[in-house]
Structures are given as structure tokens and as C-alpha cells.
PDB file of C-alpha atoms and ligand atoms in Angstrom:
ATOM      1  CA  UNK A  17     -62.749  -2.741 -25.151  1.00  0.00           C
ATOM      2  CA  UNK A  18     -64.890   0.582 -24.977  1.00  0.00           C
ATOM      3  CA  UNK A  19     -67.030   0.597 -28.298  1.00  0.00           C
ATOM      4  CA  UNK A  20     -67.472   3.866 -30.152  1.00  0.00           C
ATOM      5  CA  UNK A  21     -71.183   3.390 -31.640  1.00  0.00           C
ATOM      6  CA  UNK A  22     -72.265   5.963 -35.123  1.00  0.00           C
ATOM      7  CA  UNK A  23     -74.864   6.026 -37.584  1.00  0.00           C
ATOM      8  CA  UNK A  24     -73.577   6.342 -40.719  1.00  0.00           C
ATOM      9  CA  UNK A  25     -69.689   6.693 -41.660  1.00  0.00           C
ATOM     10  CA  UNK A  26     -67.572   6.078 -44.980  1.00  0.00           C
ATOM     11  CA  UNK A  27     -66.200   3.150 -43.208  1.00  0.00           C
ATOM     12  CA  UNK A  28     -65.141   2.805 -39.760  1.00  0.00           C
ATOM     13  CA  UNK A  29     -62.133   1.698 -40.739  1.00  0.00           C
ATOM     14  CA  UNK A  30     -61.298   5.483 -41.012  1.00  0.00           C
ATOM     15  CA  UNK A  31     -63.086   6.599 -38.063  1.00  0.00           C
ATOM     16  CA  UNK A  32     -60.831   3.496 -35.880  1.00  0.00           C
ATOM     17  CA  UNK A  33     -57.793   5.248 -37.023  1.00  0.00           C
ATOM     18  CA  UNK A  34     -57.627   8.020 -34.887  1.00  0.00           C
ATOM     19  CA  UNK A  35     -58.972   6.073 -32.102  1.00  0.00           C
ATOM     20  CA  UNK A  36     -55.844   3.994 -29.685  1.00  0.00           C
ATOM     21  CA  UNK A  37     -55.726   0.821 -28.968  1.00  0.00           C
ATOM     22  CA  UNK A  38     -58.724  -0.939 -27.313  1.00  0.00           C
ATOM     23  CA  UNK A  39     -60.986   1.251 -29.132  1.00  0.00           C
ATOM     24  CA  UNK A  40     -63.301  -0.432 -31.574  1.00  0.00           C
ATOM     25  CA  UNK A  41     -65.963   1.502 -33.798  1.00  0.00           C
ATOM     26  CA  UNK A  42     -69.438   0.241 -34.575  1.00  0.00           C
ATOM     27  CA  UNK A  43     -71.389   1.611 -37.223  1.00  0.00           C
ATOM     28  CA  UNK A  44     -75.172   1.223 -38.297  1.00  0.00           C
ATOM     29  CA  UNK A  45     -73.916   1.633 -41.767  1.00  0.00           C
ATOM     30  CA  UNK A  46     -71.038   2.712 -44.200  1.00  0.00           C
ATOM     31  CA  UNK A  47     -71.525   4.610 -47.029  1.00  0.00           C
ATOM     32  CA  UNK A  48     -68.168   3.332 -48.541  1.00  0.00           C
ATOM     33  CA  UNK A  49     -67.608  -0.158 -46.877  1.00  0.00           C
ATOM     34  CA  UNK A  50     -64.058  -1.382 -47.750  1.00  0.00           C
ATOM     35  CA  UNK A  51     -62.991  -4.805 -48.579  1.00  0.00           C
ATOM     36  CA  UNK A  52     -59.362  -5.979 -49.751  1.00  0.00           C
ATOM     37  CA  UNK A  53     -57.442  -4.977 -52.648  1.00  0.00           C
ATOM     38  CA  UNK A  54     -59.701  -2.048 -53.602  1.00  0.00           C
ATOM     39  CA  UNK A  55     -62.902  -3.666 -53.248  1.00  0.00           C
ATOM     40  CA  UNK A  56     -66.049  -2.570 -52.067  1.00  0.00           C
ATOM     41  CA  UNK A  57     -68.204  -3.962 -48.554  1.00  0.00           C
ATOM     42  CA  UNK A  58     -71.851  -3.787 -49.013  1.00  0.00           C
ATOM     43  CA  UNK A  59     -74.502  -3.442 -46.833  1.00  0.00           C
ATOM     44  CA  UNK A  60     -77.671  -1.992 -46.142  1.00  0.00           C
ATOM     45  CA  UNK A  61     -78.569   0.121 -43.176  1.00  0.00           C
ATOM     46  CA  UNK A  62     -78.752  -2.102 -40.178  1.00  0.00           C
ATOM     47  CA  UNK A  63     -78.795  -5.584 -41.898  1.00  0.00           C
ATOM     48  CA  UNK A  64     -74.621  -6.500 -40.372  1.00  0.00           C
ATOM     49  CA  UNK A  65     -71.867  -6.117 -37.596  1.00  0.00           C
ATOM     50  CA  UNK A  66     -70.224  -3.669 -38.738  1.00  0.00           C
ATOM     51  CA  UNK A  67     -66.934  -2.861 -36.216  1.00  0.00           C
ATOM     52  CA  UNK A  68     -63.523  -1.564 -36.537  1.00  0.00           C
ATOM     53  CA  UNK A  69     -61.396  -3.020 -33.895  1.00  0.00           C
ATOM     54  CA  UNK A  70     -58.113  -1.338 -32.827  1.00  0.00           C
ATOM     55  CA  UNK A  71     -55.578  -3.792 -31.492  1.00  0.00           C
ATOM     56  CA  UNK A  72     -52.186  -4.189 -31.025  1.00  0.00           C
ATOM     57  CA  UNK A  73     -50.221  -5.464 -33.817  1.00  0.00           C
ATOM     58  CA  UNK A  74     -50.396  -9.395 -34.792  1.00  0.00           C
ATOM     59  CA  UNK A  75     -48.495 -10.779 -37.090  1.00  0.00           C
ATOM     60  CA  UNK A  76     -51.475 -13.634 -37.728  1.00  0.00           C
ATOM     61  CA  UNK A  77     -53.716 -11.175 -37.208  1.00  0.00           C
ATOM     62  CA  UNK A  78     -56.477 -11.844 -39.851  1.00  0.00           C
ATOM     63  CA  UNK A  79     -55.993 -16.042 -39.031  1.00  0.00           C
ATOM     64  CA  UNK A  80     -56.443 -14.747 -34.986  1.00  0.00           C
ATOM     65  CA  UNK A  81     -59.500 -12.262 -35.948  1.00  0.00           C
ATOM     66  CA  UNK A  82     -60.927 -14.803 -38.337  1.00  0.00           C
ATOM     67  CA  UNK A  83     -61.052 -17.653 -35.617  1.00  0.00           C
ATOM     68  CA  UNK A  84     -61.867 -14.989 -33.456  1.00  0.00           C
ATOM     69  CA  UNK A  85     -65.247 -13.967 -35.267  1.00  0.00           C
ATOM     70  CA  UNK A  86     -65.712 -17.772 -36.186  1.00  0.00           C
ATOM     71  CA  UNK A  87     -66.088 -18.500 -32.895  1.00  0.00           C
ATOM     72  CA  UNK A  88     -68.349 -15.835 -31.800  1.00  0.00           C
ATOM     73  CA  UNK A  89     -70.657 -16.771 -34.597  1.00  0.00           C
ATOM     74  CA  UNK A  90     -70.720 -20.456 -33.658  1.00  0.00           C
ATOM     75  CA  UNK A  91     -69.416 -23.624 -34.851  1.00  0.00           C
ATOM     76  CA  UNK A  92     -71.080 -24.153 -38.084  1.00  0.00           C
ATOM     77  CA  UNK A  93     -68.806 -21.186 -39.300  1.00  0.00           C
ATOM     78  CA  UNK A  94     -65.845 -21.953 -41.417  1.00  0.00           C
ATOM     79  CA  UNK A  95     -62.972 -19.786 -42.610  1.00  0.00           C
ATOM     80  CA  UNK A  96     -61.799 -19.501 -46.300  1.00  0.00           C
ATOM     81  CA  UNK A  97     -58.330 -18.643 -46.242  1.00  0.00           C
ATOM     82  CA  UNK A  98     -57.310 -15.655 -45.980  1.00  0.00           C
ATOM     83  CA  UNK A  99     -60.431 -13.897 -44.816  1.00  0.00           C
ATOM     84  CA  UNK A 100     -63.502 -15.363 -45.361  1.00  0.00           C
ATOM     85  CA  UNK A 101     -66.272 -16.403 -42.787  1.00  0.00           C
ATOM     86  CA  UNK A 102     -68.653 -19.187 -44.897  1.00  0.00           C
ATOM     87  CA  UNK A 103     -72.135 -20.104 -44.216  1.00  0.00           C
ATOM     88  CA  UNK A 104     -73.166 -23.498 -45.493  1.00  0.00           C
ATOM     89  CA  UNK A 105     -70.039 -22.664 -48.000  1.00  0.00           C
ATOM     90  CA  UNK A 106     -71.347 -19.167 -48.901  1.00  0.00           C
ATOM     91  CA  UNK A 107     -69.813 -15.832 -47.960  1.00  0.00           C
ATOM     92  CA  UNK A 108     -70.771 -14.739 -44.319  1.00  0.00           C
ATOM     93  CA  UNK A 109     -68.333 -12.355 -43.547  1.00  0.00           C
ATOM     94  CA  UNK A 110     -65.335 -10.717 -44.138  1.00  0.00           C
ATOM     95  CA  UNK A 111     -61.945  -9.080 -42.438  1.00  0.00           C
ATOM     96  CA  UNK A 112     -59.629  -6.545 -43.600  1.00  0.00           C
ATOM     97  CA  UNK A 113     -56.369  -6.295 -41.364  1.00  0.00           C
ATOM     98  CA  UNK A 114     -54.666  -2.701 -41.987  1.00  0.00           C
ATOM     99  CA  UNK A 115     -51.129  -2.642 -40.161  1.00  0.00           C
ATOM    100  CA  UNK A 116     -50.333   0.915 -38.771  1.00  0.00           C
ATOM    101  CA  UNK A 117     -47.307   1.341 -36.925  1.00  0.00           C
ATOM    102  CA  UNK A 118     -47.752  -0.866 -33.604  1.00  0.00           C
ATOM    103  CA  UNK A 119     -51.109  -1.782 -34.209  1.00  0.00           C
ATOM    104  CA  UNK A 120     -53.586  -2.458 -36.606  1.00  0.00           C
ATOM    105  CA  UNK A 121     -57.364  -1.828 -37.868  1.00  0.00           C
ATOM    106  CA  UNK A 122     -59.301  -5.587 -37.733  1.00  0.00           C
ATOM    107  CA  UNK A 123     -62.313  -4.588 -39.718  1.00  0.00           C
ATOM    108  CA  UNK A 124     -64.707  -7.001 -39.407  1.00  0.00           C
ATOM    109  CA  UNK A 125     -68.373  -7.097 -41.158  1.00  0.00           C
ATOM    110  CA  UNK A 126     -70.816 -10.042 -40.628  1.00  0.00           C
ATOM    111  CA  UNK A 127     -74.395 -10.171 -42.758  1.00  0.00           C
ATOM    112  CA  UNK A 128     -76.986 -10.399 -40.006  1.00  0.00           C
ATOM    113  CA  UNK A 129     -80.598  -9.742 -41.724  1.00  0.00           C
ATOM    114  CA  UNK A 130     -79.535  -9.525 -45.377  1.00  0.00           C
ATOM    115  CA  UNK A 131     -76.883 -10.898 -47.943  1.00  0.00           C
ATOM    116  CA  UNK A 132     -76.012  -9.749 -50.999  1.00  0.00           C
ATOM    117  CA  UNK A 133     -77.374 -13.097 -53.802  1.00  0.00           C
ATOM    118  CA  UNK A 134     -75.007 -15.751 -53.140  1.00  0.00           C
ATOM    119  CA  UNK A 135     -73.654 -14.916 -49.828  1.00  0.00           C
ATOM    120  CA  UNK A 136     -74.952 -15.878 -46.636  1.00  0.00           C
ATOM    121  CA  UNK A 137     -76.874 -14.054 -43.363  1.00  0.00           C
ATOM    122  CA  UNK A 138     -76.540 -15.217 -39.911  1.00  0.00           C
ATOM    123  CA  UNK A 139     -79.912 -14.390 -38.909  1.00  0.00           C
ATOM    124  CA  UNK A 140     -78.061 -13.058 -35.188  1.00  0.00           C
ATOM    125  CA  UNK A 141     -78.643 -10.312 -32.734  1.00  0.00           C
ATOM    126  CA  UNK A 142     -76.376  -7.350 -33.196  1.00  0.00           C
ATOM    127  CA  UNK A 143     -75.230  -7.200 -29.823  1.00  0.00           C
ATOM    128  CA  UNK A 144     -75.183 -10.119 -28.771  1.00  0.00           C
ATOM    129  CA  UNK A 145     -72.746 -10.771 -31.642  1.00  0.00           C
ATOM    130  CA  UNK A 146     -70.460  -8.150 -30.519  1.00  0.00           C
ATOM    131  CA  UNK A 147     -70.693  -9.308 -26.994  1.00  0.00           C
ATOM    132  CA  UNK A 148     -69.163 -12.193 -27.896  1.00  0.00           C
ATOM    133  CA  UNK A 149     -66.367 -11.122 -30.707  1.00  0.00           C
ATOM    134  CA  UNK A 150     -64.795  -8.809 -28.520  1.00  0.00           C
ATOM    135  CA  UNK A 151     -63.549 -11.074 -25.809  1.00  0.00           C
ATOM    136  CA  UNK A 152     -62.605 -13.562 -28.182  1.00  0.00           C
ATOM    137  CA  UNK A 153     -60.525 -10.959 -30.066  1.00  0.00           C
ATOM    138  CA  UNK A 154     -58.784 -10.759 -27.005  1.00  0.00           C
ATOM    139  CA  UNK A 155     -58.320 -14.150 -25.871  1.00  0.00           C
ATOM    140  CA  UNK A 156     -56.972 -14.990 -29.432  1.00  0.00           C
ATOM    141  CA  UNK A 157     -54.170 -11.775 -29.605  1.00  0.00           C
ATOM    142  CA  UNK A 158     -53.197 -13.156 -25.968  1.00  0.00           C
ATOM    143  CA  UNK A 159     -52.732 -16.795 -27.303  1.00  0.00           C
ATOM    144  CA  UNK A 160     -49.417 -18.138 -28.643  1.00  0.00           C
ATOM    145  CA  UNK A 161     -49.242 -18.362 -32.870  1.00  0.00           C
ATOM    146  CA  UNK A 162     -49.261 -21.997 -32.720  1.00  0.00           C
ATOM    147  CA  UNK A 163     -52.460 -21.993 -31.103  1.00  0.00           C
ATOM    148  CA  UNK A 164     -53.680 -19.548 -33.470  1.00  0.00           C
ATOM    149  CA  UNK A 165     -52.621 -21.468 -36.529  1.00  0.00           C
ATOM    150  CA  UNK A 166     -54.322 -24.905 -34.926  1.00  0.00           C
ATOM    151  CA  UNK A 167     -57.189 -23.509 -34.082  1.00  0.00           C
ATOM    152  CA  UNK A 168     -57.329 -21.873 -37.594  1.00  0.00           C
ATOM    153  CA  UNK A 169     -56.824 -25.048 -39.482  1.00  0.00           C
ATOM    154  CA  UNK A 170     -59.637 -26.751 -37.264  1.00  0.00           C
ATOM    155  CA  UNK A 171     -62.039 -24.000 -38.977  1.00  0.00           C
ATOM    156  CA  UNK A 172     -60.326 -24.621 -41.973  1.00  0.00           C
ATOM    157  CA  UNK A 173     -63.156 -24.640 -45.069  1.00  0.00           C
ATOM    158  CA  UNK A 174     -59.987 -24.227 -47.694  1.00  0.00           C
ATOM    159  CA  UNK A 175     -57.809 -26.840 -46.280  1.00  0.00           C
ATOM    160  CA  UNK A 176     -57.464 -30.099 -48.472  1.00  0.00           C
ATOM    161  CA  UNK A 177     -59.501 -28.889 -51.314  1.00  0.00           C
ATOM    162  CA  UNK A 178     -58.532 -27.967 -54.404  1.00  0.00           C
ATOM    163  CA  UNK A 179     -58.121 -24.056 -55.169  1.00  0.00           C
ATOM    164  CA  UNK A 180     -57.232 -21.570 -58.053  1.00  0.00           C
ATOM    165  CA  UNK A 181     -54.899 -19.099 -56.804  1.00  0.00           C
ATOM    166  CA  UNK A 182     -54.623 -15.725 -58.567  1.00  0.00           C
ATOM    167  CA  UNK A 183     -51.553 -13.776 -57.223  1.00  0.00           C
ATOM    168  CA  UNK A 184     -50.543 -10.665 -59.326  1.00  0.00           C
ATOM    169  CA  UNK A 185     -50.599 -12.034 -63.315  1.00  0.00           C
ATOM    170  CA  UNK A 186     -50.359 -15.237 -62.283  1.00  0.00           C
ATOM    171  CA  UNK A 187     -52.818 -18.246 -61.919  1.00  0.00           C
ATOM    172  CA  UNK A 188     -52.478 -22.097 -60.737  1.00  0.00           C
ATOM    173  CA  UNK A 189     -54.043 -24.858 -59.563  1.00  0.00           C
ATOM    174  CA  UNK A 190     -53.341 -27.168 -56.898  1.00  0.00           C
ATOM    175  CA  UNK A 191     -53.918 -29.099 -53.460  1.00  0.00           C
ATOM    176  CA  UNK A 192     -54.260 -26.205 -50.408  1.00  0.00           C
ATOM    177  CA  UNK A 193     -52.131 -28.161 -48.206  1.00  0.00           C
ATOM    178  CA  UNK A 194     -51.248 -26.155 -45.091  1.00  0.00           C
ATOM    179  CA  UNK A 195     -51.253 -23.171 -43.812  1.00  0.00           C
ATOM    180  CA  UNK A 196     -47.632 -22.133 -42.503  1.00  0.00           C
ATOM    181  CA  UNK A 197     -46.077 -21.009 -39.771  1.00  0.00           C
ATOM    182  CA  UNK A 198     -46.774 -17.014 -41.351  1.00  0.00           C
ATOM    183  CA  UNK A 199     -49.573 -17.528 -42.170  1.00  0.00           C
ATOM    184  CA  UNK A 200     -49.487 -17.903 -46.005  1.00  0.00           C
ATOM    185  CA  UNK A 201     -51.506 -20.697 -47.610  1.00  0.00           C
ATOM    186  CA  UNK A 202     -49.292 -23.888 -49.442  1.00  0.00           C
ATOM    187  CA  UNK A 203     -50.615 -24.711 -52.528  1.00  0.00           C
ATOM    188  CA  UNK A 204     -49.175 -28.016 -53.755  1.00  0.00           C
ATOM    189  CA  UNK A 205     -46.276 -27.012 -52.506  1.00  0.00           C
ATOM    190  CA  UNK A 206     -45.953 -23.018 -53.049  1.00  0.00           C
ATOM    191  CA  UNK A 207     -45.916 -20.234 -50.573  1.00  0.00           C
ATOM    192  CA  UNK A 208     -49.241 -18.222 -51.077  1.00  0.00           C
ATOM    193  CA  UNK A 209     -48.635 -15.149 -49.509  1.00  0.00           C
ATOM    194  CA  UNK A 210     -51.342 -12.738 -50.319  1.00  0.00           C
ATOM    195  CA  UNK A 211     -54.400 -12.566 -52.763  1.00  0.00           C
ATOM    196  CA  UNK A 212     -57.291 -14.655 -53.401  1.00  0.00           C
ATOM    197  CA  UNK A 213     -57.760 -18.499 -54.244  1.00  0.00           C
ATOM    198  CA  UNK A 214     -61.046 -19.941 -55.316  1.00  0.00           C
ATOM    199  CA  UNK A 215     -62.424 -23.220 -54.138  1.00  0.00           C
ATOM    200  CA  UNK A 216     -62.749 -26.167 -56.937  1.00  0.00           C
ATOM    201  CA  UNK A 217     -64.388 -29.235 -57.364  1.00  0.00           C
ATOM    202  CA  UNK A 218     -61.840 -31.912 -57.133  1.00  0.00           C
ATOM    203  CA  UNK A 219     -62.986 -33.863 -59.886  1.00  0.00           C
ATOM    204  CA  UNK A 220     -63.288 -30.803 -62.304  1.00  0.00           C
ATOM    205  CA  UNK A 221     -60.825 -28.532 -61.669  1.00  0.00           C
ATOM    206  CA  UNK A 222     -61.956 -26.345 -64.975  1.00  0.00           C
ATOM    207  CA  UNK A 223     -63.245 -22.584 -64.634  1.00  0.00           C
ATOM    208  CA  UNK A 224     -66.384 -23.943 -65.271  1.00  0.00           C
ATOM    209  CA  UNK A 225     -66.515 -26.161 -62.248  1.00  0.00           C
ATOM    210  CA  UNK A 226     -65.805 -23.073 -59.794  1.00  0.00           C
ATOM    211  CA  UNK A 227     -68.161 -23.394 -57.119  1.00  0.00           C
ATOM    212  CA  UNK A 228     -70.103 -21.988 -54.042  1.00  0.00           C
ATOM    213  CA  UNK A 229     -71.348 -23.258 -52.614  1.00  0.00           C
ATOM    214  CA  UNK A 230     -69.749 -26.443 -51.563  1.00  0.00           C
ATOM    215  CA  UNK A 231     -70.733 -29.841 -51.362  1.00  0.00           C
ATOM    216  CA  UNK A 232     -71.764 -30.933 -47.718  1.00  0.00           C
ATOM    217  CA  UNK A 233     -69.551 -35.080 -48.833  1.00  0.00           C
ATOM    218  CA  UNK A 234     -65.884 -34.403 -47.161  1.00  0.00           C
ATOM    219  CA  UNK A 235     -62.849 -34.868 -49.594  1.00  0.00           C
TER     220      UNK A 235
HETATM  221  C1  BT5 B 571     -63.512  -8.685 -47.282  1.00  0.00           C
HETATM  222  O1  BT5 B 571     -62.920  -8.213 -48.425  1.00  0.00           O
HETATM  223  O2  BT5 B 571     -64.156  -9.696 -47.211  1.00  0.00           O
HETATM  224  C2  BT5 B 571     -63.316  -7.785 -46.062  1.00  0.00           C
HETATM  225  C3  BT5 B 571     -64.586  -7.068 -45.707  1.00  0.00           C
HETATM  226  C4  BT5 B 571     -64.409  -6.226 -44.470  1.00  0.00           C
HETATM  227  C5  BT5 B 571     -65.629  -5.397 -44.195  1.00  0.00           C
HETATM  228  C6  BT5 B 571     -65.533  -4.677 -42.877  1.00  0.00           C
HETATM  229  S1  BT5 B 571     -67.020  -3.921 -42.412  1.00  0.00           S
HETATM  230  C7  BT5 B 571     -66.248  -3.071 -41.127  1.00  0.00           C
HETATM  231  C8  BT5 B 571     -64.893  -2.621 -41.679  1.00  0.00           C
HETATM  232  N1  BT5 B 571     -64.996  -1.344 -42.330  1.00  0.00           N
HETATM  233  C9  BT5 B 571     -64.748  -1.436 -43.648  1.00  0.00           C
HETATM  234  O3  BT5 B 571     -64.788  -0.475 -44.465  1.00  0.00           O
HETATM  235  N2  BT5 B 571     -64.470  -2.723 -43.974  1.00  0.00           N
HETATM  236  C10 BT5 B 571     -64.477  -3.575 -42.800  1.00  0.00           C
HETATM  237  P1  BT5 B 571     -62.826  -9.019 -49.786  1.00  0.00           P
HETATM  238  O4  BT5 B 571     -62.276 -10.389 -49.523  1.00  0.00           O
HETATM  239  O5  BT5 B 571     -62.074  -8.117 -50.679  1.00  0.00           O
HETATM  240  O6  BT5 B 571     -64.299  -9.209 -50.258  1.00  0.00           O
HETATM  241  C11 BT5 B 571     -65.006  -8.158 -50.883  1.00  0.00           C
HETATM  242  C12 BT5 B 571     -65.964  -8.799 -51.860  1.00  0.00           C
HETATM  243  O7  BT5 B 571     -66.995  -9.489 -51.147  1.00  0.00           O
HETATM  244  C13 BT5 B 571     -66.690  -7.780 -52.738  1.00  0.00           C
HETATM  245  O8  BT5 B 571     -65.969  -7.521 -53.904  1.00  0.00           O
HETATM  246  C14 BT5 B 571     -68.009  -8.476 -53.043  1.00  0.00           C
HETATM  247  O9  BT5 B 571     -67.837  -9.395 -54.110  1.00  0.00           O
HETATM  248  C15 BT5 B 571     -68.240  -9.311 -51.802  1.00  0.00           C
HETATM  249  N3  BT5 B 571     -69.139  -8.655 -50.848  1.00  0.00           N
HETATM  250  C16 BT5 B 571     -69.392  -7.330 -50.668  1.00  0.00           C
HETATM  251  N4  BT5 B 571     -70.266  -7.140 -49.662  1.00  0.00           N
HETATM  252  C17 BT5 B 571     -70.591  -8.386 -49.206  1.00  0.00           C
HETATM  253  C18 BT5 B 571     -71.445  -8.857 -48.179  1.00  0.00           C
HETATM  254  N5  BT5 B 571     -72.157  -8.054 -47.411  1.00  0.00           N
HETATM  255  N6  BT5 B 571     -71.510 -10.202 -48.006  1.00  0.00           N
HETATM  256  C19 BT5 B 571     -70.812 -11.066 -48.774  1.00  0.00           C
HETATM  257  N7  BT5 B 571     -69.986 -10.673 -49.748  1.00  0.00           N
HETATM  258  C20 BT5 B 571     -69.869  -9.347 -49.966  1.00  0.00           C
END
């Protein structure tokens, strides 16, 4: 992929859009880091990866760039369906998939030297970071989306837990099952499309019990 390196930017989200395929955008820092759903991506100058990736379009593509950026960080990495990388259970990185046309914008930011309180750093070179995301972006769009969705599941931090799920006005509890064959997340038995669940204790499943980071016992 030929990398497109700046300073500062809003977010290279932006900058990747004008760029074609095969084109991803690094930046030092972004003055207006984007997350999901409006939210904002924060970090200081230098401290993350910070790299808009333009690829063809991919249905699974944030379970492919997930397992993708997983992998490059190494195997103690877990995913959080749909978008989290976790540290020891604690936020390590994030991905925001923008579908335009044919292709779309795999955002991806990773906390190297610094992490907001509660989240978690990977204490990794830069480069040698992106060294290793890039071909396994690659090797993961090339792969068939059964293979995606296995290797996904093996990474799996949300899988068998309990979770909260709020989607639009809604909120419920249950089992996180699966994920399916499109990528949305079954919660004792429901089709979770899009939004955000939150990982509970299984033996208090009460908004008080919420909880980050999670225990190392399996359930
Ligand atoms: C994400 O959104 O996790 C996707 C983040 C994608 C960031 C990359 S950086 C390169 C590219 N360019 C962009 O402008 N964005 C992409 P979401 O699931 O909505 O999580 C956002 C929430 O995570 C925020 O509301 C904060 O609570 C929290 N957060 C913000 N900065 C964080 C950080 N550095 N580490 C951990 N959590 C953070």
C-alpha cells in the first residue's frame, strides 16, 4: 500500500477520501479524531497509530480490519464486538469502517505511549506497527468471509459473556452467542446489527456491575 504520512489533520479519515484505493494516510495527530456514531477519537501528538486505510469494499470489513489490527498487535489482543481492540480487557484501539461507493475508509487508531484513564497503551513502535497492519489488511480482504468470521470469533473478548445492548431507544440483556454470517452480534437469540453492547458480570447483570476491565477466570 503506498502510505501518505502528515503532521497534523482533522482526521485522516477526510484526507483518505480523496485518495484511491491502496492509499492509506498516517497522521502524527488529528485535531478532530472521529469515532462511531458522532463520537470523538482522542489522542495526543505522537502517543498512537493513527492511519486511514483505503480498501476495496468488504462487507465484514470492520470483523476483517479488526482481526487484521489484532493480529498485528499480537496475540494478547482481543476484539469487543463490533470494533474494539482490548488490552488486559481495557480499550486499546478502535475502527471506524465508512462505506463509499466501491470501497471504504478503515480508520484505525491504536494507543501506543498514552491512554486516555481506563483504556489501555501498547507500549509499540510506530512503524513497526504499521509494518505489520498493512499486510495483514490485505491478507484478511483476500480471505474468504468464513475465514474472517472464524478467525474473528477466535479473538472473540465478547463472545459467551453476558452484554447490555443499546440499539436506538432500546436496551436488553442477554448471552452474546454468535456472531453471524453478516456480521451482526446474537444476543440470546436477537440479531444485533449495529450499536454498542457493554460487557457484564455474569453473576450481576445490574448497571452497577458494568465492568472493565474483565476478570482474567474464563466463563
Ligand atoms: C472507535 O469509535 O473506537 C473508532 C475509533 C477510530 C479512530 C481512528 S484514528 C484514525 C481514523 N481517523 C479518525 O478520525 N478516526 C479513525 P467508538 O467505538 O465510537 O469509540 C469512541 C469512544 O472511545 C469515545 O467516545 C471515548 O469514550 C473513547 N476513546 C476516545 N479516544 C480513545 C483512546 N485514545 N483510547 C481509548 N478510548 C478512547
Amino acid at each position: 500500500m503506498e502510505i501518505v504520512r502528515v503532521g497534523s489533520v482533522d482526521s485522516t479519515q477526510e484526507l483518505a477520501r480523496s485518495h484511491p484505493i491502496g492509499t492509506v494516510v498516517v497522521a502524527d495527530h488529528q485535531q478532530a479524531g472521529r469515532g462511531r456514531l458522532g463520537r470523538s477519537w482522542e489522542a495526543p501528538p505522537g502517543t498512537a497509530l493513527l492511519a486511514s486505510c483505503v480498501m476495496p469494499f468488504l462487507a465484514l470489513a470492520p470483523l476483517a480490519a479488526g482481526v487484521a489490527a489484532a493480529e498485528a498487535c499480537g496475540p494478547q489482543v482481543r476484539l469487543k464486538w463490533p470494533n474494539d481492540l482490548l488490552l488486559e480487557g481495557r480499550k486499546l484501539g478502535g475502527i471506524l469502517v465508512e462505506a463509499s461507493g466501491d470501497r471504504c475508509l478503515v480508520g484505525i487508531g491504536i494507543n501506543l505511549s498514552w491512554a486516555p484513564p481506563g483504556a489501555a497503551r501498547l507500549e509499540a513502535d510506530r512503524e513497526t506497527l504499521l509494518a505489520r497492519l498493512l499486510p495483514a489488511l490485505e491478507r484478511w480482504w483476500a480471505l474468504a468471509p468464513a475465514e474472517v468470521l472464524e478467525a474473528w470469533r477466535a479473538r472473540a473478548d465478547t463472545l459467551g459473556r453476558r452484554v447490555r445492548v443499546e440499539l436506538g431507544g432500546e436496551t436488553f440483556e442477554g448471552l452474546a452467542e454468535d456472531i453471524a454470517e453478516d456480521g451482526s452480534l446474537v444476543v440470546g437469540g436477537r440479531r444485533v446489527a449495529a450499536g454498542d453492547v457493554r460487557h457484564l458480570r455474569v453473576a450481576e447483570p445490574s448497571p452497577a456491575a458494568l465492568e472493565e476491565p474483565r476478570p482474567t477466570s474464563p466463563e
